[in-house]
PDB file of N, CA and C in Angstrom:
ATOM      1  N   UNK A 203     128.330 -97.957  58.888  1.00 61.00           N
ATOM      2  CA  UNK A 203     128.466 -96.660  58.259  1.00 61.00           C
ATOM      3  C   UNK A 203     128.017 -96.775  56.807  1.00 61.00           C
ATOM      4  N   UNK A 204     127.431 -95.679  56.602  1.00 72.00           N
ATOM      5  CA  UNK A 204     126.974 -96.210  54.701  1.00 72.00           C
ATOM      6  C   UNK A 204     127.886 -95.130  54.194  1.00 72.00           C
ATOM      7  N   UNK A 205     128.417 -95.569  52.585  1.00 78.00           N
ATOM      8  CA  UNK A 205     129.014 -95.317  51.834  1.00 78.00           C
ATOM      9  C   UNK A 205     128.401 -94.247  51.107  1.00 78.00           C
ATOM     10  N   UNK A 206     128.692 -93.074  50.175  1.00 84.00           N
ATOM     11  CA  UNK A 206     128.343 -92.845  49.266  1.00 84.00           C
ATOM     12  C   UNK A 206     128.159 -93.341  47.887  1.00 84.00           C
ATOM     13  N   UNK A 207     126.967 -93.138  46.952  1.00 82.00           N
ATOM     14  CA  UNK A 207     126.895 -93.941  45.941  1.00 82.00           C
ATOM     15  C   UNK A 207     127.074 -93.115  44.639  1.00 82.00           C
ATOM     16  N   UNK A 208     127.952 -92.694  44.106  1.00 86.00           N
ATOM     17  CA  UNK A 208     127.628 -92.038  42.978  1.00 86.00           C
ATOM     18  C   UNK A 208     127.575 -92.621  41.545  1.00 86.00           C
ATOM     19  N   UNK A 209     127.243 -91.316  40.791  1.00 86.00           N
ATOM     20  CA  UNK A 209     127.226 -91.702  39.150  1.00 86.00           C
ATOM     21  C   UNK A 209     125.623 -91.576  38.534  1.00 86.00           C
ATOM     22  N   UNK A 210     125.461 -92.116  37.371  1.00 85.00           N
ATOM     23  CA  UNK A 210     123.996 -91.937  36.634  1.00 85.00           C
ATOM     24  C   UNK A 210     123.029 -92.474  37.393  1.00 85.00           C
ATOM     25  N   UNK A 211     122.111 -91.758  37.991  1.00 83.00           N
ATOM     26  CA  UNK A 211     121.063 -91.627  38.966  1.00 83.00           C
ATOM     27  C   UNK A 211     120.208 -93.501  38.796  1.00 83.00           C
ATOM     28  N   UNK A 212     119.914 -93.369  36.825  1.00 84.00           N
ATOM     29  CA  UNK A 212     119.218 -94.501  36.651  1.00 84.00           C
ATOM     30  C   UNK A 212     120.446 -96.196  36.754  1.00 84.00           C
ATOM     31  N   UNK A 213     121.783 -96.155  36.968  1.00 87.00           N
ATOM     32  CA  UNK A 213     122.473 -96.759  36.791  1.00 87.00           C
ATOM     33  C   UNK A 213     122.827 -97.289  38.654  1.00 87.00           C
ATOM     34  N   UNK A 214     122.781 -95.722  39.376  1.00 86.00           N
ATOM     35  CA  UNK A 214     123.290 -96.216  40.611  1.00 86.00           C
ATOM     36  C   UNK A 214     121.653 -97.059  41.461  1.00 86.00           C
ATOM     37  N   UNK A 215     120.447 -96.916  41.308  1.00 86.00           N
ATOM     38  CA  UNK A 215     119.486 -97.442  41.694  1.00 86.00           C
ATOM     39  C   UNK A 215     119.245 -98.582  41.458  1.00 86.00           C
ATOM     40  N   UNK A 216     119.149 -99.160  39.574  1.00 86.00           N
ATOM     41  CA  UNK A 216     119.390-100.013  39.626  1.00 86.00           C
ATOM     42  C   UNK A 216     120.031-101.377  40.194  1.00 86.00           C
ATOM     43  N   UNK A 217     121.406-100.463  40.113  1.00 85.00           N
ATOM     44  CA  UNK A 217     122.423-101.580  40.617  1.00 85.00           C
ATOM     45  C   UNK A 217     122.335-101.598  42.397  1.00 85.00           C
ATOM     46  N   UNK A 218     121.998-100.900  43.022  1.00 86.00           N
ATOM     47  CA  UNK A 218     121.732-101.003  45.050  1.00 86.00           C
ATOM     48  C   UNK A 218     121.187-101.606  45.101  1.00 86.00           C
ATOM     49  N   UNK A 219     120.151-102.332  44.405  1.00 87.00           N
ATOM     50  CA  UNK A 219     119.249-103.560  45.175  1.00 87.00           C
ATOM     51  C   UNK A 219     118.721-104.450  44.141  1.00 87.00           C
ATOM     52  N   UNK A 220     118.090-105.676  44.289  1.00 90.00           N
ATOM     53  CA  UNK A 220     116.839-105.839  43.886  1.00 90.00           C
ATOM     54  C   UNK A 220     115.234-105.648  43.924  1.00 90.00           C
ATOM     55  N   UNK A 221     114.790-105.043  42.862  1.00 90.00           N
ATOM     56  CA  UNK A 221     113.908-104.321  42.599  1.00 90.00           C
ATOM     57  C   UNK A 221     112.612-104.844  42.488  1.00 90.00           C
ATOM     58  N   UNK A 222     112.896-106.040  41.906  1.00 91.00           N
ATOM     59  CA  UNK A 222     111.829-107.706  41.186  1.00 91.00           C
ATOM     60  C   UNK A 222     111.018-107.508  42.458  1.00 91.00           C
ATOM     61  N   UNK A 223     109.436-107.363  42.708  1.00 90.00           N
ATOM     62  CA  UNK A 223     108.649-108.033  42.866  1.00 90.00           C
ATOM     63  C   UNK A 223     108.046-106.498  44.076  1.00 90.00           C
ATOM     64  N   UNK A 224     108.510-105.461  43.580  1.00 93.00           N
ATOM     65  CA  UNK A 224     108.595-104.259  43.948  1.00 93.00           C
ATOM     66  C   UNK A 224     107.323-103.219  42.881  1.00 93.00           C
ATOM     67  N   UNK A 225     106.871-102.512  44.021  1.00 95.00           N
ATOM     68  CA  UNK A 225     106.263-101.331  43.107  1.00 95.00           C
ATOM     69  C   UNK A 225     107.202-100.207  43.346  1.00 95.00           C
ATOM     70  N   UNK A 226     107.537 -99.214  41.798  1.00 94.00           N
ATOM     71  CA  UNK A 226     108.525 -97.932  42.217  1.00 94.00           C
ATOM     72  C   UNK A 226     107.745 -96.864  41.579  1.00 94.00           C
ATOM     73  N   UNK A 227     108.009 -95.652  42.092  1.00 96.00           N
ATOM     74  CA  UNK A 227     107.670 -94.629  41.834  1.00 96.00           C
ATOM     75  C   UNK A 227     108.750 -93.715  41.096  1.00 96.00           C
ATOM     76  N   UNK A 228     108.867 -93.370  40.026  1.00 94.00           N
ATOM     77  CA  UNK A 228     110.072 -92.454  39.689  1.00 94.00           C
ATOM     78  C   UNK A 228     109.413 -91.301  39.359  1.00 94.00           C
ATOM     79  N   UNK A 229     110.033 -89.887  40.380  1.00 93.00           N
ATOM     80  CA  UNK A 229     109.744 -88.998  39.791  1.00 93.00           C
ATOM     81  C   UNK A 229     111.059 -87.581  39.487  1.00 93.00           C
ATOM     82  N   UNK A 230     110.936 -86.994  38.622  1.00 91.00           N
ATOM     83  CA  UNK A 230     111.938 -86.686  38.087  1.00 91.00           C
ATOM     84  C   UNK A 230     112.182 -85.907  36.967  1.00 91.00           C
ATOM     85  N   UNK A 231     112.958 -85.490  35.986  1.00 92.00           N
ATOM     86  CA  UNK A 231     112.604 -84.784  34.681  1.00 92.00           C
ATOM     87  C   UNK A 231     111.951 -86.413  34.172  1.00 92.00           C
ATOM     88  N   UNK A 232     111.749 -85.727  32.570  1.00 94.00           N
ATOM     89  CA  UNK A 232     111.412 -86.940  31.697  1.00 94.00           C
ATOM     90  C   UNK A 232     113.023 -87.867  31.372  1.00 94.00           C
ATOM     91  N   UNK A 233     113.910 -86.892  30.973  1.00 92.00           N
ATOM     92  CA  UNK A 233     115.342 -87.847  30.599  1.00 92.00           C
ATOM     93  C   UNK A 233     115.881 -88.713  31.698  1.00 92.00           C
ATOM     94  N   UNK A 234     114.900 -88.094  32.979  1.00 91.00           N
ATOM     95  CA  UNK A 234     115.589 -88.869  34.207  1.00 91.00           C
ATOM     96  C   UNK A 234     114.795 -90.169  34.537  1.00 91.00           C
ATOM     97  N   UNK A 235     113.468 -89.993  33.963  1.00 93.00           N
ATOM     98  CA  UNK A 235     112.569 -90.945  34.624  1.00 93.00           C
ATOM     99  C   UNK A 235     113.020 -91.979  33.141  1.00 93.00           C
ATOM    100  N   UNK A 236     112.823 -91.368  31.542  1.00 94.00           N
ATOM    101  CA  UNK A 236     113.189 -92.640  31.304  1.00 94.00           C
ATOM    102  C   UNK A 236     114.655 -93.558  31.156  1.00 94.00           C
ATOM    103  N   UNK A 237     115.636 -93.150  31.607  1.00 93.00           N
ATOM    104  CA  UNK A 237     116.994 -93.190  31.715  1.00 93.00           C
ATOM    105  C   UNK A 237     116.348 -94.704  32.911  1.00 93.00           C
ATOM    106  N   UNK A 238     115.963 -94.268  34.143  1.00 93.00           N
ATOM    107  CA  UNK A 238     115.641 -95.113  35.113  1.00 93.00           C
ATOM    108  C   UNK A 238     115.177 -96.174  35.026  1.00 93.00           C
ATOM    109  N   UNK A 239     113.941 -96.080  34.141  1.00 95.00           N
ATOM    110  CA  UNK A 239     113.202 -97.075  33.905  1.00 95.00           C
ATOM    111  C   UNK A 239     113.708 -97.915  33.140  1.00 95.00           C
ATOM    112  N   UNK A 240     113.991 -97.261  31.744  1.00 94.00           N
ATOM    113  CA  UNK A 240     115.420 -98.653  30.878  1.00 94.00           C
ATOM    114  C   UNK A 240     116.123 -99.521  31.741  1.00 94.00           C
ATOM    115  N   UNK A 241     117.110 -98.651  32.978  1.00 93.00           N
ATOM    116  CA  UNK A 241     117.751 -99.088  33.518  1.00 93.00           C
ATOM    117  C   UNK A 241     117.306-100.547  34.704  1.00 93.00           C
ATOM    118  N   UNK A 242     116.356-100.029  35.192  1.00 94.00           N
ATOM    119  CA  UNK A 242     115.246-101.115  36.187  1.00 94.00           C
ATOM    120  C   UNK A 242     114.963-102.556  35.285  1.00 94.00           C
ATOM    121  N   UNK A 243     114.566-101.890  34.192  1.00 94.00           N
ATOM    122  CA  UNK A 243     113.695-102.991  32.929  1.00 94.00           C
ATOM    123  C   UNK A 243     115.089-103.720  32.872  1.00 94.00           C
ATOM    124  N   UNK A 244     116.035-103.081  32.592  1.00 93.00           N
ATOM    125  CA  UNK A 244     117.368-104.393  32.192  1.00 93.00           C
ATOM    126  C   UNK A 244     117.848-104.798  33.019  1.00 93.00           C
ATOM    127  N   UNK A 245     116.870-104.784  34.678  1.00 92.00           N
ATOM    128  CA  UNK A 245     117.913-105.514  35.717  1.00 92.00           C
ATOM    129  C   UNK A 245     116.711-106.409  35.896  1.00 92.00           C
ATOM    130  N   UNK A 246     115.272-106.470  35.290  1.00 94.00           N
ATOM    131  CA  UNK A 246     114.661-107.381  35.393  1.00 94.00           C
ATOM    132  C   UNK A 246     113.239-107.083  35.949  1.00 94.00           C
ATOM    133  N   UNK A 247     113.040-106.120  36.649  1.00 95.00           N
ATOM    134  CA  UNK A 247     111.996-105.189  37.082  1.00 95.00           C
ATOM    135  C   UNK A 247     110.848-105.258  35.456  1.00 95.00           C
ATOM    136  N   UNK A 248     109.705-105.595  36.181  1.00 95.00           N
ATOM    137  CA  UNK A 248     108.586-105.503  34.808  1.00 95.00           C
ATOM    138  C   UNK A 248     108.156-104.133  35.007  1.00 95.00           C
ATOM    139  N   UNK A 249     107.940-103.688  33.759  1.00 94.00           N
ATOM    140  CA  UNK A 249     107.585-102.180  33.404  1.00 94.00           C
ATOM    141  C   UNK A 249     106.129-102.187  33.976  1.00 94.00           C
ATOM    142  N   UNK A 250     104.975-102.820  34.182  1.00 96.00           N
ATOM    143  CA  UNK A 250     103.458-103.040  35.452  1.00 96.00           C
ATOM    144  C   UNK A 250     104.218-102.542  36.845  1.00 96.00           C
ATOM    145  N   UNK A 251     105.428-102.215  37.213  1.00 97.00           N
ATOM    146  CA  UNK A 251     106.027-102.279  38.751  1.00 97.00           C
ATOM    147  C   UNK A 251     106.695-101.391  38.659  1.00 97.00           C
ATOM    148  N   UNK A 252     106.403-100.333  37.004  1.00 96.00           N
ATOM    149  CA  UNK A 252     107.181 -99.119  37.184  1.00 96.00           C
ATOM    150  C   UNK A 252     106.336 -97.808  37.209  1.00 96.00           C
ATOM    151  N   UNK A 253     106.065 -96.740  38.082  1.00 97.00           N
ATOM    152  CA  UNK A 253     105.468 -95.757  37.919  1.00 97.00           C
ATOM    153  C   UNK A 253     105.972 -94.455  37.656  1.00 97.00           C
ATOM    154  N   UNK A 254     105.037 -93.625  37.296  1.00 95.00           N
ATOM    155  CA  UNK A 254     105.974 -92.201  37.334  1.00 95.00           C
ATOM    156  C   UNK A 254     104.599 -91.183  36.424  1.00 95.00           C
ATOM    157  N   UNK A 255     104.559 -90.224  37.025  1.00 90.00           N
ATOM    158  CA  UNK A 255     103.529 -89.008  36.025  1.00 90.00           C
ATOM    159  C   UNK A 255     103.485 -89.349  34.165  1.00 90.00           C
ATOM    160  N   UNK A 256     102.767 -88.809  33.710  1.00 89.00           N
ATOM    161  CA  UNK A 256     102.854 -88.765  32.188  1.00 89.00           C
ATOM    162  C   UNK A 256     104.311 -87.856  31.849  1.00 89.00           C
ATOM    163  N   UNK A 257     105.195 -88.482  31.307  1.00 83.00           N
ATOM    164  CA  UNK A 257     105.958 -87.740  29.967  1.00 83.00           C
ATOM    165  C   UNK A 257     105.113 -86.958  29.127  1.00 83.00           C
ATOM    166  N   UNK A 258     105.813 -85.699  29.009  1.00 76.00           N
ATOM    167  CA  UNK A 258     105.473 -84.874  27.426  1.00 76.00           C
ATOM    168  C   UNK A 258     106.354 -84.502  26.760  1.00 76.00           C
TER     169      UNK A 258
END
């Protein structure tokens, strides 16, 4: 049975898996995509393995 996961979108992704050696796609507002990406980058994920549209 799977659980629900809640809380800060870029906090609960992070923390469900490992990400390392992964290509991701984030799409999203801008506060959401870069909230995510900080979050990825400090679990070890290189920012080359992070995607997402241009910010404005």
């Amino acid at each position: 049975m799977h659980h629900r996961l809640t809380g800060q979108l870029g906090r609960v992704v992070a923390e469900y898996a490992d990400w390392t050696d992964h290509d991701i796609q984030i799409v999203g507002s801008p506060s959401m995509i870069r909230t995510t990406t900080y979050r990825l980058m400090a679990a070890g994920v290189e920012s080359n393995d992070i995607h997402h549209d241009p910010l404005y």
